[in-house]
């Protein structure tokens, strides 16, 4: 009995931080209406979706001759997509993601994790399999998968900046990377090239704090990484603004170029903006690659 009570206590302590994260993700997911029509797209299945005009590439056996007899054109039955897809997520859990410039804003990590769980909820409800990159959590369905994902995403890394993991991406699956992407982009490029080689398509979501976009600093300023291992002091921070904004714009351009050349989608989201808009963009981006 004592051992059982101890195990229960440990389990409750472990899960204590999970319900708020899952609850917030669930609330966010409800803002995207995903009824039966949410996944209605042409594919391989048994459920009739719609008639469409036959195209030159359609085989003669696929033509619905009964429907075609009522018209001067030939028609084909589209079946609703019923093949479960695999989607893997990488969420940057490094120290840089813990930043927020004001108490009324979420940290970049909170927003990134909430969006990742919300999209996972939507996809799993739609019949897809969702997991994490790096072989930590292979794609599966179900509430238990969401709980495991929430637990893993609630952990923090001690490094200053994260790098996406390319392992665990199945051929012709989909993927989602979310980070501030403020460090070396070489690992991002490598991961995207590896993904492209396997026919994986997906979305890059850059999450930034509004302060990181505006650079509202002047005079003597000490810039320090979230872990405290990197520090820079300047007496004229205002003189750095133009250079900083140019480099940030160049970084976004490179991320956009990497996404475009590998068949991915790229978007920047600020924590001061609506999380719903970011989720809608993300869901649309992943659906376009379905």
Short mmCIF file of C-alpha atoms in Angstrom, two decimals:
data_model
loop_
_atom_site.label_atom_id
_atom_site.label_comp_id
_atom_site.label_asym_id
_atom_site.label_seq_id
_atom_site.Cartn_x
_atom_site.Cartn_y
_atom_site.Cartn_z
CA UNK A 1 0.00 0.00 0.00
CA UNK A 2 2.83 2.40 0.89
CA UNK A 3 4.55 1.72 -2.41
CA UNK A 4 1.30 2.29 -4.32
CA UNK A 5 0.72 5.60 -2.54
CA UNK A 6 4.27 6.70 -3.26
CA UNK A 7 3.89 5.78 -6.94
CA UNK A 8 0.61 7.70 -7.14
CA UNK A 9 2.21 10.72 -5.50
CA UNK A 10 5.12 10.63 -7.95
CA UNK A 11 2.73 10.28 -10.88
CA UNK A 12 0.64 13.23 -9.70
CA UNK A 13 3.75 15.36 -9.29
CA UNK A 14 4.92 14.40 -12.78
CA UNK A 15 1.55 15.15 -14.36
CA UNK A 16 0.89 18.34 -12.42
CA UNK A 17 2.20 20.60 -15.19
CA UNK A 18 0.59 18.64 -18.02
CA UNK A 19 -3.14 19.43 -17.68
CA UNK A 20 -2.74 23.24 -18.10
CA UNK A 21 -0.63 22.75 -21.23
CA UNK A 22 -3.06 20.21 -22.67
CA UNK A 23 -6.05 22.28 -21.61
CA UNK A 24 -4.67 25.35 -23.35
CA UNK A 25 -3.91 23.32 -26.46
CA UNK A 26 -7.42 21.81 -26.40
CA UNK A 27 -8.95 25.28 -26.08
CA UNK A 28 -6.85 26.53 -28.98
CA UNK A 29 -7.72 23.51 -31.10
CA UNK A 30 -11.44 24.20 -30.69
CA UNK A 31 -10.97 27.48 -32.55
CA UNK A 32 -10.35 25.45 -35.70
CA UNK A 33 -13.54 23.71 -36.75
CA UNK A 34 -12.62 20.19 -37.78
CA UNK A 35 -15.83 18.40 -38.61
CA UNK A 36 -16.29 15.61 -41.09
CA UNK A 37 -15.55 18.07 -43.87
CA UNK A 38 -12.18 18.99 -42.37
CA UNK A 39 -10.37 16.20 -44.14
CA UNK A 40 -12.61 15.93 -47.20
CA UNK A 41 -10.06 15.76 -50.01
CA UNK A 42 -9.60 13.40 -52.89
CA UNK A 43 -7.67 10.23 -52.17
CA UNK A 44 -7.79 6.48 -51.83
CA UNK A 45 -10.80 5.30 -49.89
CA UNK A 46 -14.27 3.78 -50.05
CA UNK A 47 -16.41 6.78 -49.18
CA UNK A 48 -17.87 8.76 -52.08
CA UNK A 49 -16.96 12.43 -52.01
CA UNK A 50 -17.87 14.07 -55.31
CA UNK A 51 -18.05 13.70 -59.07
CA UNK A 52 -15.49 15.53 -61.15
CA UNK A 53 -14.89 15.76 -64.89
CA UNK A 54 -12.60 13.01 -66.18
CA UNK A 55 -9.06 14.04 -67.06
CA UNK A 56 -6.77 12.56 -69.75
CA UNK A 57 -4.75 10.73 -67.07
CA UNK A 58 -7.81 8.94 -65.62
CA UNK A 59 -8.09 5.26 -66.52
CA UNK A 60 -11.23 4.20 -68.42
CA UNK A 61 -12.22 1.88 -65.57
CA UNK A 62 -12.43 4.81 -63.17
CA UNK A 63 -15.14 6.58 -65.21
CA UNK A 64 -18.65 6.44 -63.76
CA UNK A 65 -20.57 5.58 -66.90
CA UNK A 66 -24.00 5.90 -65.28
CA UNK A 67 -23.30 9.51 -64.22
CA UNK A 68 -21.58 10.25 -67.52
CA UNK A 69 -24.60 9.04 -69.51
CA UNK A 70 -26.57 12.01 -68.17
CA UNK A 71 -24.12 14.49 -69.64
CA UNK A 72 -21.96 15.19 -72.67
CA UNK A 73 -18.84 14.75 -70.54
CA UNK A 74 -17.34 11.80 -68.68
CA UNK A 75 -17.21 11.92 -64.87
CA UNK A 76 -15.08 10.18 -62.24
CA UNK A 77 -16.02 9.48 -58.63
CA UNK A 78 -13.58 11.02 -56.16
CA UNK A 79 -13.22 9.00 -52.97
CA UNK A 80 -12.52 10.72 -49.66
CA UNK A 81 -8.96 10.39 -48.39
CA UNK A 82 -8.80 7.60 -45.82
CA UNK A 83 -5.11 6.77 -45.60
CA UNK A 84 -3.74 7.85 -42.23
CA UNK A 85 -0.74 10.10 -42.62
CA UNK A 86 2.28 10.34 -40.33
CA UNK A 87 3.33 13.75 -39.07
CA UNK A 88 6.35 14.36 -36.84
CA UNK A 89 6.97 17.52 -34.85
CA UNK A 90 10.16 19.16 -33.63
CA UNK A 91 9.69 21.84 -30.98
CA UNK A 92 12.72 23.84 -29.87
CA UNK A 93 13.08 23.33 -26.11
CA UNK A 94 16.35 25.23 -25.71
CA UNK A 95 16.90 28.07 -23.23
CA UNK A 96 16.39 30.84 -25.80
CA UNK A 97 12.74 29.83 -26.10
CA UNK A 98 12.12 30.75 -22.44
CA UNK A 99 12.33 34.48 -23.26
CA UNK A 100 9.48 36.94 -22.95
CA UNK A 101 9.79 40.70 -22.83
CA UNK A 102 6.69 41.38 -20.70
CA UNK A 103 4.71 39.59 -18.02
CA UNK A 104 1.52 39.76 -20.09
CA UNK A 105 3.11 37.77 -22.91
CA UNK A 106 3.68 34.02 -23.05
CA UNK A 107 7.22 32.78 -23.41
CA UNK A 108 8.20 31.62 -26.87
CA UNK A 109 8.40 28.10 -25.45
CA UNK A 110 4.84 28.19 -24.08
CA UNK A 111 3.45 29.44 -27.38
CA UNK A 112 5.47 26.92 -29.42
CA UNK A 113 4.47 23.96 -27.24
CA UNK A 114 0.82 24.99 -27.16
CA UNK A 115 0.70 25.30 -30.95
CA UNK A 116 2.45 21.94 -31.38
CA UNK A 117 -0.01 20.17 -29.09
CA UNK A 118 -2.99 21.94 -30.65
CA UNK A 119 -2.02 20.85 -34.15
CA UNK A 120 -1.40 17.33 -32.82
CA UNK A 121 -4.92 17.30 -31.34
CA UNK A 122 -6.45 18.40 -34.64
CA UNK A 123 -4.49 15.89 -36.69
CA UNK A 124 -5.15 12.97 -34.36
CA UNK A 125 -8.85 13.81 -34.32
CA UNK A 126 -8.68 13.77 -38.10
CA UNK A 127 -7.34 10.22 -38.07
CA UNK A 128 -3.66 10.99 -38.55
CA UNK A 129 -0.68 9.60 -36.64
CA UNK A 130 1.46 12.19 -34.87
CA UNK A 131 4.82 11.89 -33.13
CA UNK A 132 8.08 13.68 -32.37
CA UNK A 133 11.29 13.70 -34.37
CA UNK A 134 14.45 12.10 -33.08
CA UNK A 135 12.79 8.70 -32.48
CA UNK A 136 11.59 9.85 -29.04
CA UNK A 137 7.94 9.25 -29.83
CA UNK A 138 7.03 7.46 -33.08
CA UNK A 139 3.80 8.59 -34.77
CA UNK A 140 0.66 7.09 -33.21
CA UNK A 141 -2.96 8.02 -32.54
CA UNK A 142 -4.89 8.42 -29.31
CA UNK A 143 -5.15 10.36 -26.07
CA UNK A 144 -2.22 8.45 -24.55
CA UNK A 145 -0.02 9.72 -27.38
CA UNK A 146 -1.02 13.30 -26.58
CA UNK A 147 -0.19 12.81 -22.90
CA UNK A 148 3.24 11.43 -23.73
CA UNK A 149 3.83 14.27 -26.16
CA UNK A 150 2.84 16.85 -23.55
CA UNK A 151 5.20 15.26 -21.05
CA UNK A 152 8.14 15.28 -23.44
CA UNK A 153 7.44 18.81 -24.67
CA UNK A 154 7.29 20.11 -21.10
CA UNK A 155 10.96 19.32 -20.60
CA UNK A 156 13.59 22.04 -21.06
CA UNK A 157 17.01 21.72 -22.67
CA UNK A 158 20.01 23.38 -21.06
CA UNK A 159 21.64 24.48 -24.32
CA UNK A 160 21.20 28.09 -25.45
CA UNK A 161 19.82 27.27 -28.90
CA UNK A 162 18.21 24.19 -30.38
CA UNK A 163 18.71 22.36 -33.67
CA UNK A 164 16.06 20.27 -35.45
CA UNK A 165 16.44 16.51 -35.54
CA UNK A 166 16.01 14.81 -38.91
CA UNK A 167 15.59 11.30 -37.55
CA UNK A 168 12.19 9.68 -37.40
CA UNK A 169 10.79 11.23 -40.58
CA UNK A 170 9.17 8.47 -42.62
CA UNK A 171 9.34 8.70 -46.44
CA UNK A 172 6.59 10.88 -47.93
CA UNK A 173 5.30 11.90 -44.49
CA UNK A 174 4.88 15.43 -43.16
CA UNK A 175 6.77 17.40 -40.52
CA UNK A 176 6.57 20.60 -38.50
CA UNK A 177 9.52 22.49 -37.00
CA UNK A 178 8.91 25.36 -34.56
CA UNK A 179 11.69 27.51 -33.09
CA UNK A 180 12.93 31.08 -32.93
CA UNK A 181 15.62 30.03 -35.44
CA UNK A 182 18.00 32.64 -34.03
CA UNK A 183 21.15 30.52 -34.03
CA UNK A 184 23.16 28.78 -36.74
CA UNK A 185 20.87 27.82 -39.61
CA UNK A 186 23.17 25.10 -40.96
CA UNK A 187 21.41 22.35 -38.92
CA UNK A 188 18.05 23.61 -40.20
CA UNK A 189 19.28 23.45 -43.78
CA UNK A 190 20.67 19.95 -43.21
CA UNK A 191 17.39 18.74 -41.70
CA UNK A 192 15.34 20.18 -44.56
CA UNK A 193 17.60 18.64 -47.20
CA UNK A 194 17.37 15.26 -45.47
CA UNK A 195 13.61 15.64 -45.34
CA UNK A 196 13.42 16.57 -49.02
CA UNK A 197 15.51 13.52 -49.94
CA UNK A 198 12.85 11.35 -48.28
CA UNK A 199 9.95 13.16 -49.88
CA UNK A 200 8.92 14.77 -46.58
CA UNK A 201 7.10 18.09 -46.80
CA UNK A 202 6.08 20.35 -43.98
CA UNK A 203 6.15 23.73 -42.28
CA UNK A 204 8.65 25.94 -40.49
CA UNK A 205 7.15 28.25 -37.88
CA UNK A 206 9.41 30.92 -36.42
CA UNK A 207 8.19 32.18 -33.05
CA UNK A 208 9.56 35.53 -31.91
CA UNK A 209 8.87 37.91 -29.05
CA UNK A 210 7.75 41.39 -30.23
CA UNK A 211 10.88 42.89 -28.66
CA UNK A 212 13.05 40.67 -30.86
CA UNK A 213 11.30 42.10 -33.89
CA UNK A 214 11.48 45.79 -32.89
CA UNK A 215 14.84 46.06 -31.04
CA UNK A 216 13.67 48.94 -28.77
CA UNK A 217 17.04 49.43 -27.06
CA UNK A 218 19.17 52.54 -26.68
CA UNK A 219 22.12 53.69 -24.59
CA UNK A 220 24.01 51.33 -22.30
CA UNK A 221 22.58 47.84 -22.62
CA UNK A 222 23.74 44.39 -21.57
CA UNK A 223 22.51 41.59 -23.82
CA UNK A 224 22.63 38.17 -22.19
CA UNK A 225 21.49 34.75 -23.35
CA UNK A 226 18.82 33.02 -21.28
CA UNK A 227 21.38 30.59 -19.85
CA UNK A 228 23.80 33.42 -19.04
CA UNK A 229 26.66 31.84 -20.99
CA UNK A 230 26.66 34.51 -23.74
CA UNK A 231 26.86 38.21 -22.92
CA UNK A 232 27.50 41.44 -24.80
CA UNK A 233 27.62 44.96 -23.39
CA UNK A 234 27.34 48.12 -25.46
CA UNK A 235 27.15 51.80 -24.61
CA UNK A 236 25.22 52.66 -27.80
CA UNK A 237 22.58 50.01 -28.34
CA UNK A 238 20.65 52.31 -30.66
CA UNK A 239 23.54 52.20 -33.13
CA UNK A 240 23.03 48.43 -33.46
CA UNK A 241 19.35 48.58 -34.40
CA UNK A 242 19.72 48.95 -38.18
CA UNK A 243 22.34 46.19 -38.37
CA UNK A 244 20.23 43.91 -36.18
CA UNK A 245 17.07 44.42 -38.23
CA UNK A 246 18.99 43.83 -41.47
CA UNK A 247 20.40 40.58 -40.14
CA UNK A 248 16.99 39.47 -38.89
CA UNK A 249 15.46 40.20 -42.31
CA UNK A 250 18.27 38.29 -44.00
CA UNK A 251 17.68 35.35 -41.67
CA UNK A 252 13.98 35.28 -42.53
CA UNK A 253 14.81 35.47 -46.23
CA UNK A 254 17.14 32.50 -45.90
CA UNK A 255 14.53 30.47 -44.02
CA UNK A 256 11.97 31.36 -46.69
CA UNK A 257 14.42 30.30 -49.41
CA UNK A 258 15.22 27.02 -47.66
CA UNK A 259 11.52 26.27 -47.28
CA UNK A 260 10.73 27.13 -50.88
CA UNK A 261 13.56 25.06 -52.36
CA UNK A 262 12.64 21.99 -50.29
CA UNK A 263 8.88 22.23 -50.79
CA UNK A 264 8.10 23.45 -47.27
CA UNK A 265 6.12 26.45 -45.99
CA UNK A 266 7.56 29.21 -43.77
CA UNK A 267 5.86 31.72 -41.48
CA UNK A 268 6.88 34.05 -38.64
CA UNK A 269 4.61 34.38 -35.63
CA UNK A 270 4.94 36.83 -32.73
CA UNK A 271 3.87 35.93 -29.21
CA UNK A 272 1.91 39.18 -28.99
CA UNK A 273 -0.35 38.00 -31.81
CA UNK A 274 -3.29 35.61 -31.75
CA UNK A 275 -2.29 31.98 -31.38
CA UNK A 276 -5.40 31.06 -33.38
CA UNK A 277 -4.04 32.73 -36.51
CA UNK A 278 -0.79 30.81 -36.22
CA UNK A 279 -2.68 27.54 -35.75
CA UNK A 280 -4.87 28.22 -38.77
CA UNK A 281 -1.79 28.93 -40.89
CA UNK A 282 -0.06 25.81 -39.62
CA UNK A 283 -3.06 23.56 -40.21
CA UNK A 284 -3.45 24.94 -43.71
CA UNK A 285 0.25 24.50 -44.46
CA UNK A 286 0.25 20.86 -43.38
CA UNK A 287 -3.01 20.17 -45.25
CA UNK A 288 -1.49 21.49 -48.47
CA UNK A 289 1.13 18.76 -48.21
CA UNK A 290 -1.36 15.98 -47.46
#
